Short mmCIF file of C-alpha atoms in Angstrom, two decimals:
data_model
loop_
_atom_site.label_atom_id
_atom_site.label_comp_id
_atom_site.label_asym_id
_atom_site.label_seq_id
_atom_site.Cartn_x
_atom_site.Cartn_y
_atom_site.Cartn_z
CA MET A 228 116.34 143.34 145.68
CA ARG A 229 118.34 142.40 148.75
CA PRO A 230 117.28 139.23 150.64
CA LEU A 231 116.47 139.26 154.32
CA LEU A 232 118.50 136.61 156.02
CA GLY A 233 118.80 135.29 159.57
CA PRO A 234 116.77 136.78 162.37
CA ALA A 235 115.07 139.40 160.17
CA ALA A 236 113.52 136.83 157.82
CA VAL A 237 109.82 137.74 157.34
CA LEU A 238 107.21 135.27 156.17
CA VAL A 239 104.49 136.74 153.92
CA ARG A 240 101.11 135.23 153.08
CA GLN A 241 99.24 136.67 150.17
CA LEU A 242 95.48 136.79 150.90
CA PRO A 243 92.91 135.93 148.21
CA HIS A 244 92.02 139.61 147.59
CA GLY A 245 95.71 140.38 147.14
CA ALA A 246 96.18 137.86 144.35
CA GLY A 247 97.98 139.34 141.37
CA LEU A 248 99.54 142.16 143.36
CA PRO A 249 103.33 142.23 143.88
CA LEU A 250 104.62 141.32 147.35
CA PRO A 251 106.12 144.27 149.31
CA SER A 252 109.55 145.12 147.97
CA TYR A 253 112.34 147.65 148.34
CA ALA A 254 112.33 150.18 145.52
CA THR A 255 116.14 150.57 145.58
CA ALA A 256 119.13 148.91 147.22
CA GLY A 257 119.26 151.75 149.76
CA SER A 258 115.55 151.80 150.59
CA ALA A 259 114.67 151.38 154.30
CA GLY A 260 110.99 150.63 153.64
CA LEU A 261 109.14 148.00 151.68
CA ASP A 262 106.41 149.43 149.46
CA LEU A 263 102.87 148.37 150.42
CA ALA A 264 100.19 148.23 147.72
CA ALA A 265 96.42 148.81 148.02
CA ALA A 266 94.46 145.57 147.65
CA VAL A 267 91.13 147.28 147.07
CA GLU A 268 88.59 145.61 144.78
CA ALA A 269 87.14 149.01 143.78
CA PRO A 270 88.79 152.42 143.95
CA ILE A 271 88.34 154.38 147.18
CA GLU A 272 87.72 158.10 146.91
CA LEU A 273 89.17 160.02 149.85
CA ALA A 274 87.64 163.44 150.18
CA PRO A 275 89.69 166.13 151.88
CA GLY A 276 89.72 165.40 155.65
CA SER A 277 88.46 161.81 155.24
CA ARG A 278 90.21 158.63 156.16
CA ALA A 279 89.96 154.95 155.18
CA LEU A 280 91.33 151.63 156.31
CA VAL A 281 93.02 150.30 153.14
CA PRO A 282 93.81 146.57 152.89
CA THR A 283 97.19 145.41 151.50
CA GLY A 284 96.19 141.78 150.82
CA ILE A 285 99.03 140.36 152.89
CA ALA A 286 99.63 138.96 156.37
CA ILE A 287 103.12 138.68 157.78
CA ALA A 288 105.01 136.79 160.48
CA LEU A 289 107.76 138.91 161.99
CA PRO A 290 110.41 137.21 164.12
CA PRO A 291 110.38 137.84 167.86
CA GLY A 292 112.26 141.03 168.71
CA TYR A 293 111.12 142.86 165.56
CA GLU A 294 108.22 145.12 164.64
CA GLY A 295 106.84 146.47 161.41
CA GLN A 296 106.43 150.26 161.18
CA VAL A 297 103.87 151.46 158.62
CA ARG A 298 104.91 154.89 157.39
CA PRO A 299 103.71 157.36 154.77
CA ARG A 300 105.15 157.62 151.32
CA SER A 301 106.87 160.98 151.02
CA GLY A 302 105.72 161.65 147.44
CA LEU A 303 102.06 161.08 148.29
CA ALA A 304 102.37 163.33 151.32
CA ALA A 305 104.18 166.12 149.43
CA ARG A 306 102.08 166.09 146.26
CA HIS A 307 98.62 165.19 147.61
CA GLY A 308 98.62 165.59 151.42
CA LEU A 309 97.99 161.86 151.82
CA THR A 310 99.51 160.35 154.94
CA VAL A 311 99.23 157.45 157.41
CA LEU A 312 96.93 158.54 160.25
CA ASN A 313 98.64 156.67 163.11
CA SER A 314 102.13 157.12 161.73
CA PRO A 315 104.07 155.11 162.34
CA GLY A 316 101.59 152.33 162.73
CA THR A 317 103.06 149.35 164.63
CA ILE A 318 102.73 145.72 163.60
CA ASP A 319 103.68 143.50 166.53
CA SER A 320 105.64 140.28 166.00
CA ASP A 321 102.77 138.14 167.23
CA TYR A 322 100.11 139.72 164.93
CA ARG A 323 99.02 137.46 162.08
CA GLY A 324 96.09 139.36 160.55
CA GLU A 325 96.04 141.43 157.42
CA VAL A 326 98.35 144.41 157.22
CA ALA A 327 96.11 147.43 156.58
CA VAL A 328 96.91 151.13 156.32
CA ILE A 329 94.84 153.98 157.78
CA LEU A 330 95.14 156.68 155.14
CA ILE A 331 93.96 160.24 155.63
CA ASN A 332 93.67 162.93 153.02
CA LEU A 333 95.07 166.14 154.52
CA GLY A 334 95.17 167.70 151.04
CA GLN A 335 92.69 170.12 149.45
CA ALA A 336 91.51 167.84 146.62
CA PRO A 337 89.90 164.39 146.59
CA PHE A 338 92.35 161.47 146.21
CA ARG A 339 91.57 158.20 144.53
CA VAL A 340 93.19 155.04 145.90
CA GLU A 341 93.31 152.37 143.19
CA ARG A 342 94.24 148.69 143.21
CA GLY A 343 97.96 148.10 143.17
CA MET A 344 98.84 151.74 144.03
CA ARG A 345 101.81 152.01 146.44
CA ILE A 346 100.20 153.62 149.47
CA ALA A 347 102.68 153.30 152.33
CA GLN A 348 105.97 151.74 153.33
CA LEU A 349 106.83 149.06 155.88
CA VAL A 350 110.05 149.35 157.83
CA ILE A 351 111.16 146.21 159.72
CA ALA A 352 112.97 147.30 162.91
CA PRO A 353 114.36 145.67 166.06
CA VAL A 354 112.50 146.27 169.33
CA THR A 355 114.03 146.78 172.72
CA MET A 356 111.86 145.42 175.49
CA ALA A 357 112.08 147.56 178.63
CA ARG A 358 111.79 146.51 182.23
CA LEU A 359 109.86 149.15 184.26
CA TYR A 360 110.44 149.90 187.92
CA ALA A 361 108.00 151.95 190.02
CA VAL A 362 109.82 154.63 192.04
CA ALA A 363 108.79 157.55 194.26
CA GLU A 364 111.13 160.01 192.49
CA LEU A 365 113.10 160.07 189.27
CA PRO A 366 116.80 160.98 189.14
CA GLY A 367 117.46 164.54 188.05
CA SER A 368 118.72 165.65 184.62
CA SER A 369 119.91 168.89 183.02
CA ARG A 370 116.60 169.13 181.11
CA GLY A 371 114.30 168.34 184.01
CA GLU A 372 110.60 168.43 183.20
CA GLY A 373 110.94 170.79 180.22
CA GLY A 374 109.16 169.54 177.14
CA PHE A 375 107.05 170.55 174.17
CA GLY A 376 109.56 172.86 172.54
CA SER A 377 111.50 173.77 175.66
CA THR A 378 114.81 172.99 173.95
CA GLY A 379 113.96 174.34 170.49
CA SER A 380 114.91 178.03 170.70
CA ASP A 381 118.19 179.67 171.66
CA VAL A 382 118.18 183.43 170.89
CA THR A 383 121.88 183.82 171.76
CA ASN A 384 122.83 181.79 168.67
CA ALA A 385 120.62 183.55 166.16
CA GLY A 386 120.88 181.97 162.75
CA GLU A 387 122.23 178.68 164.03
CA PRO A 388 120.06 175.58 164.59
CA ALA A 389 119.23 175.02 168.25
#
């Protein structure tokens, strides 16, 4: 496990219902996300189409200028259709409450969330704070107002990615 040093140091408090569970950790040296575990006292059965707010049993203190991004685990999504509903969920640097994960079962079979199961991942990322300016008109661009797939298809280059 690689240590976080300097400005990305994150303080973690294990809550009473998270006792005995491992703290979030990177699965490999190249992992971008820390695995988050379910701190449920009893299993949660997620029927297809249902959602649940799943506690992790931890609270964190992120340094100013950083956020936590709660993301799905690819294996749970691919094998079971389980994903994070508000993905990525954002944990602000000034939030000190419990980290919880909104899971939704988009699969076709019920899914059982059990204590200690790795349910999501947490990516710690820098945040750029923007300064907004109200204007009457925006400067032009080659794209203009095109959106929602307006750049996704180019029939003149059939077979090549657009």
